[in-house]
JSON list of C-alpha atoms in Angstrom, two decimals:
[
{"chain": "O", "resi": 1, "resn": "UNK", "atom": "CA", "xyz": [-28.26, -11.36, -22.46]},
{"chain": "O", "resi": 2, "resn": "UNK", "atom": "CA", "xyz": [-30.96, -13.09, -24.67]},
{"chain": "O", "resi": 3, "resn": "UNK", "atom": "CA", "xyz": [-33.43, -11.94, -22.11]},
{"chain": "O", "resi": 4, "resn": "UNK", "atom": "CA", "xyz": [-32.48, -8.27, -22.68]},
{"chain": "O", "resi": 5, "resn": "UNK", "atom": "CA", "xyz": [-34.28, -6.51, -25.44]},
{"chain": "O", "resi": 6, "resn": "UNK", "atom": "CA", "xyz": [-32.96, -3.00, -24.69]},
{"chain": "O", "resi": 7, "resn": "UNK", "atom": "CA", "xyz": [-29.81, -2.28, -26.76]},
{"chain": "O", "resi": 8, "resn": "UNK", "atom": "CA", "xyz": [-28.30, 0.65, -24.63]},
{"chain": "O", "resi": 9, "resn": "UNK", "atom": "CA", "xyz": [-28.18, -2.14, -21.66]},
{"chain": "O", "resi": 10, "resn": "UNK", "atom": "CA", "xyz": [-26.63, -4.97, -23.63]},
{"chain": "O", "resi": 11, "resn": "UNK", "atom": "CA", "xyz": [-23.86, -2.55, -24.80]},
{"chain": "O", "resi": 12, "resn": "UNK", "atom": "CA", "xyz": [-23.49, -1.26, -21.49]},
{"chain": "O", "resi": 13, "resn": "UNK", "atom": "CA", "xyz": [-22.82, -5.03, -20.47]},
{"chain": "O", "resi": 14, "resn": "UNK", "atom": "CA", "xyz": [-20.37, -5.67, -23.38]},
{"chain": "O", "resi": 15, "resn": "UNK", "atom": "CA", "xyz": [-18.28, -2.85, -22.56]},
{"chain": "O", "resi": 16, "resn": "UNK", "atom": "CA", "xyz": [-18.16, -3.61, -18.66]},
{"chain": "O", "resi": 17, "resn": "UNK", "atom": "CA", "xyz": [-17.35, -6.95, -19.37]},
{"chain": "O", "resi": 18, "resn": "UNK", "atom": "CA", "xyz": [-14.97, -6.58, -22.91]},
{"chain": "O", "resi": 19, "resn": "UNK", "atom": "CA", "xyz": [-13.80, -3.27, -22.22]},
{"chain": "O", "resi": 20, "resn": "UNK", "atom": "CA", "xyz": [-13.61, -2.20, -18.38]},
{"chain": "O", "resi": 21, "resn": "UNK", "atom": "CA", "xyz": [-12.98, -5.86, -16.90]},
{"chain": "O", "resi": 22, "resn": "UNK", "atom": "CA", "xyz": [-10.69, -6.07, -19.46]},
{"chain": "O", "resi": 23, "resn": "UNK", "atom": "CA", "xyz": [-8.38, -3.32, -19.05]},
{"chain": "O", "resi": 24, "resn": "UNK", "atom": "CA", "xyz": [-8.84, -3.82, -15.06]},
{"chain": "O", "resi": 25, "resn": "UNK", "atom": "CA", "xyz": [-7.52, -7.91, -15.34]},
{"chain": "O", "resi": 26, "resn": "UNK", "atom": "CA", "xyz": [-4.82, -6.46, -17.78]},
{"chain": "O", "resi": 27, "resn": "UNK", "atom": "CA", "xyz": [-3.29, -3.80, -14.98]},
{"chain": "O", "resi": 28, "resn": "UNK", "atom": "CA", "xyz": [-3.94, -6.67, -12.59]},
{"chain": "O", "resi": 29, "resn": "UNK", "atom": "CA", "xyz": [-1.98, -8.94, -14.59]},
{"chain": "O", "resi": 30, "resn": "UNK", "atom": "CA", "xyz": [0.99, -6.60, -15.16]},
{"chain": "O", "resi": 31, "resn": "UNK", "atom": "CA", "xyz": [1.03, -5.45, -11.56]},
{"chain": "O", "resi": 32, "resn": "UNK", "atom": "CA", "xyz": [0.98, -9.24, -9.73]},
{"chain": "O", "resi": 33, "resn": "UNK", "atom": "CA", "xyz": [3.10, -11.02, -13.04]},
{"chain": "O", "resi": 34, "resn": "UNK", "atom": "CA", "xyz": [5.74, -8.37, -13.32]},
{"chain": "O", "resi": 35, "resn": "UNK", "atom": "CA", "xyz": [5.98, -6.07, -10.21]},
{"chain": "O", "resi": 36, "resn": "UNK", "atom": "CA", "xyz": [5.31, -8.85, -7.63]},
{"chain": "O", "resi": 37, "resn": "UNK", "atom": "CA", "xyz": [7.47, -11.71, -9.13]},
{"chain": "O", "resi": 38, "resn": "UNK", "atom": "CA", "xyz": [10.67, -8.69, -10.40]},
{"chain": "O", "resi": 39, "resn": "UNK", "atom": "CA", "xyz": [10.48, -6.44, -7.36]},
{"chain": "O", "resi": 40, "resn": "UNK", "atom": "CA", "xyz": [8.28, -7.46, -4.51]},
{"chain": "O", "resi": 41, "resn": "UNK", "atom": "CA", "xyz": [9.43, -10.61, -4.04]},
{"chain": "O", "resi": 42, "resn": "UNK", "atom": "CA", "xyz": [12.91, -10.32, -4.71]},
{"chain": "O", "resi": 43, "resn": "UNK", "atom": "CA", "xyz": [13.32, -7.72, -1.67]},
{"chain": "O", "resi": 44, "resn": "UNK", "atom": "CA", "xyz": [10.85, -9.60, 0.61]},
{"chain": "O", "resi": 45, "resn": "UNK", "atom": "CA", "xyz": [13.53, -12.92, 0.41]},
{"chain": "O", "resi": 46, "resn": "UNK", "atom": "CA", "xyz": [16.86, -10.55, 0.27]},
{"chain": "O", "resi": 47, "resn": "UNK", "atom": "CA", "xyz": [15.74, -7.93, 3.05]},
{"chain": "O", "resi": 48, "resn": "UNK", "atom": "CA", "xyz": [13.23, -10.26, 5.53]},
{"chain": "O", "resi": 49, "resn": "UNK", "atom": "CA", "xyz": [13.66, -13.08, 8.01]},
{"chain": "O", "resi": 50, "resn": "UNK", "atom": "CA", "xyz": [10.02, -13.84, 7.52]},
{"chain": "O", "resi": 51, "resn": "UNK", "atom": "CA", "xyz": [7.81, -12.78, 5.09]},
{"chain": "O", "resi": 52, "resn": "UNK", "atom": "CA", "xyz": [4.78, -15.51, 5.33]},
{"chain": "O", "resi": 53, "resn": "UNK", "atom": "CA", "xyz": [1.47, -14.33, 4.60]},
{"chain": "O", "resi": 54, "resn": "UNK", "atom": "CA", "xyz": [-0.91, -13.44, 7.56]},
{"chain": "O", "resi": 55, "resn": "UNK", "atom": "CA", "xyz": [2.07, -13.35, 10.23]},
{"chain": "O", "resi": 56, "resn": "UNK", "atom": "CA", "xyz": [4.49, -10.22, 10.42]},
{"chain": "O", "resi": 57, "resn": "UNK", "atom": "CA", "xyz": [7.10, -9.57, 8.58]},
{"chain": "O", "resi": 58, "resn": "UNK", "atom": "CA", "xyz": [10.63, -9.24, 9.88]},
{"chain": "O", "resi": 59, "resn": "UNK", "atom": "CA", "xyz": [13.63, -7.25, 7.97]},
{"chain": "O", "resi": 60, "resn": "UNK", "atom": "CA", "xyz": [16.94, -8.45, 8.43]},
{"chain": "O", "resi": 61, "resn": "UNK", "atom": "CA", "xyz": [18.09, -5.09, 9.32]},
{"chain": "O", "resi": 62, "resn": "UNK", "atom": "CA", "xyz": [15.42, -2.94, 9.64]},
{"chain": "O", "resi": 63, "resn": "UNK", "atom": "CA", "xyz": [17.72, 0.60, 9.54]},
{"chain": "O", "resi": 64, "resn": "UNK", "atom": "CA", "xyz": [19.46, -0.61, 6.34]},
{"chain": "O", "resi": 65, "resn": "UNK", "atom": "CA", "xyz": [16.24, -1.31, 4.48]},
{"chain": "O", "resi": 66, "resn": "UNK", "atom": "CA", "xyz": [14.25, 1.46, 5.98]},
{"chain": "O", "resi": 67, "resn": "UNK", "atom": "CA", "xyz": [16.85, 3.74, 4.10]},
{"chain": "O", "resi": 68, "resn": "UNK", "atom": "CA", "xyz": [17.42, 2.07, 1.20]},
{"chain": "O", "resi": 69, "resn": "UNK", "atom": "CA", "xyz": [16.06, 3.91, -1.63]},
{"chain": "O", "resi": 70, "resn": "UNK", "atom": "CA", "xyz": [15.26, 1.42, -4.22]},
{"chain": "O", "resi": 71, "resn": "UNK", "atom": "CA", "xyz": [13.12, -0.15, -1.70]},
{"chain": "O", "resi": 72, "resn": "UNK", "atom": "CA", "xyz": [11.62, 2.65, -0.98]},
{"chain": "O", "resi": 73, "resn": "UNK", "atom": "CA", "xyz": [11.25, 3.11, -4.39]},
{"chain": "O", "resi": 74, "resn": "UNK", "atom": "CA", "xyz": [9.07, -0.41, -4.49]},
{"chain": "O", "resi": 75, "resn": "UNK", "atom": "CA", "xyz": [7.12, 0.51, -1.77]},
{"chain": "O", "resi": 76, "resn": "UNK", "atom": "CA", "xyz": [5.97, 3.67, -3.20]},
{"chain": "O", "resi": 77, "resn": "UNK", "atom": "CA", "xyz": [5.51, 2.26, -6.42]},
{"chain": "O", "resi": 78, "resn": "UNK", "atom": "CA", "xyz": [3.41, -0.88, -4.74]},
{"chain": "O", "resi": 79, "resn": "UNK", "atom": "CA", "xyz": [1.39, 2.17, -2.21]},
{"chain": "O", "resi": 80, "resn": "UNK", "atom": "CA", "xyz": [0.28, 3.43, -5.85]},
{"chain": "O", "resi": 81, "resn": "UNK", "atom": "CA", "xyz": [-0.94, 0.11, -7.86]},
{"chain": "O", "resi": 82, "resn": "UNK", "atom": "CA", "xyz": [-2.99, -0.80, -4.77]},
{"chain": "O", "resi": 83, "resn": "UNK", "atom": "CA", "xyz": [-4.32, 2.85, -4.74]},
{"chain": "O", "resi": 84, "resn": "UNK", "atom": "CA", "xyz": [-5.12, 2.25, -8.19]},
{"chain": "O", "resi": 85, "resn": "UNK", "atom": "CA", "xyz": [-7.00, -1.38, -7.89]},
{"chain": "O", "resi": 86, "resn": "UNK", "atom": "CA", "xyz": [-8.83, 0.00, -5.21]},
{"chain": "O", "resi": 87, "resn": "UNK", "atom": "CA", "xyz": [-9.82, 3.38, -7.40]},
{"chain": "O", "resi": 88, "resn": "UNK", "atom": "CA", "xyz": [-10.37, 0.83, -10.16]},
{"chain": "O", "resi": 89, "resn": "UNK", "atom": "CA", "xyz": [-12.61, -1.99, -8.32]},
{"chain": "O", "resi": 90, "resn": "UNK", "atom": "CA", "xyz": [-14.54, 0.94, -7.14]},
{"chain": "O", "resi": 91, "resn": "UNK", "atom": "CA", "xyz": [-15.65, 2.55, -10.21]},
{"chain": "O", "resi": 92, "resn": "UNK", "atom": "CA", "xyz": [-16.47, -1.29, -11.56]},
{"chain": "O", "resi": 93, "resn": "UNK", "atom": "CA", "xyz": [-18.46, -1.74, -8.42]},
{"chain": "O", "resi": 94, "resn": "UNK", "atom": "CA", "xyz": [-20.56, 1.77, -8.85]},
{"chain": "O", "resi": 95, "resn": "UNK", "atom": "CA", "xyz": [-21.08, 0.67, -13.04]},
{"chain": "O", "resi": 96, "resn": "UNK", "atom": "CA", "xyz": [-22.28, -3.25, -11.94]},
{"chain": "O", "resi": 97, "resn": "UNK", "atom": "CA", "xyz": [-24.30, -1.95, -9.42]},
{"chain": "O", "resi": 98, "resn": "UNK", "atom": "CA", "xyz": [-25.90, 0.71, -11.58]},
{"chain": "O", "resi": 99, "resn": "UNK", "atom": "CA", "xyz": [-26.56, -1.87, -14.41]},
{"chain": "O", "resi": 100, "resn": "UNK", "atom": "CA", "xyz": [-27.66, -4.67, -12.02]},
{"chain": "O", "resi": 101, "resn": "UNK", "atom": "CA", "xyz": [-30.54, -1.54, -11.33]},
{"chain": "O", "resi": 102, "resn": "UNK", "atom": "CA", "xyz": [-31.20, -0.97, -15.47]},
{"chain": "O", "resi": 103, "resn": "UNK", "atom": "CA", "xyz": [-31.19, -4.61, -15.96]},
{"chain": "O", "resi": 104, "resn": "UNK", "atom": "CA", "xyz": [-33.83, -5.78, -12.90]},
{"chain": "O", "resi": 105, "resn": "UNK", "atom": "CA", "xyz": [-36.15, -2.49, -14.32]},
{"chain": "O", "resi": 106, "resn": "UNK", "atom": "CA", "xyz": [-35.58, -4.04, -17.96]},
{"chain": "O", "resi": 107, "resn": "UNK", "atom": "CA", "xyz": [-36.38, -7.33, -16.50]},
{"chain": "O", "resi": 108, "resn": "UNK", "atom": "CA", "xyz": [-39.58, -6.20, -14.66]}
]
């Protein structure tokens, strides 16, 4: 930051980093501490044989929990965060990219 004389750049920086980051690691936080540990979880041990990481995951009963609406309920809920933290990540990717550019031509 010392290095960067322009002042439109080093705000641009602060508010990626303080303001953007910031709200993205909060959402982040209440997605994988509340939704994960309350509702994700929770159905993957009640409804699923296996539910490891990186190998498939097995229901139970599959026709009970395929209709069960609550779950469905979680899913749909979960289909949206991740939409979300993907629309998210990309709009901090396209601002870090585009002030990785201003800083290197402030740099130069």
């Amino acid at each position: 930051m010392f290095l960067i004389s322009n002042d439109s750049i080093r705000a641009s920086v602060s508010n990626l980093y303080g303001v953007q980051f910031g709200i993205y690691k909060s959402y982040e936080g209440i997605y994988f501490t509340e939704h994960y540990t309350n509702y994700i979880k929770p159905m993957f041990m009640e409804e699923f044989e296996t539910f490891e990481l990186h190998r498939s995951f097995k229901p139970k009963n599959y026709q009970q929990f395929i209709t069960n609406k609550a779950y469905k309920r979680v899913i749909r809920y979960t289909i949206d965060a991740i939409q979300t933290f993907i629309f998210m990540q990309s709009g901090l990717k396209e601002n870090v990219e585009k002030l990785i550019s201003e800083i290197d031509k402030e740099l130069i």
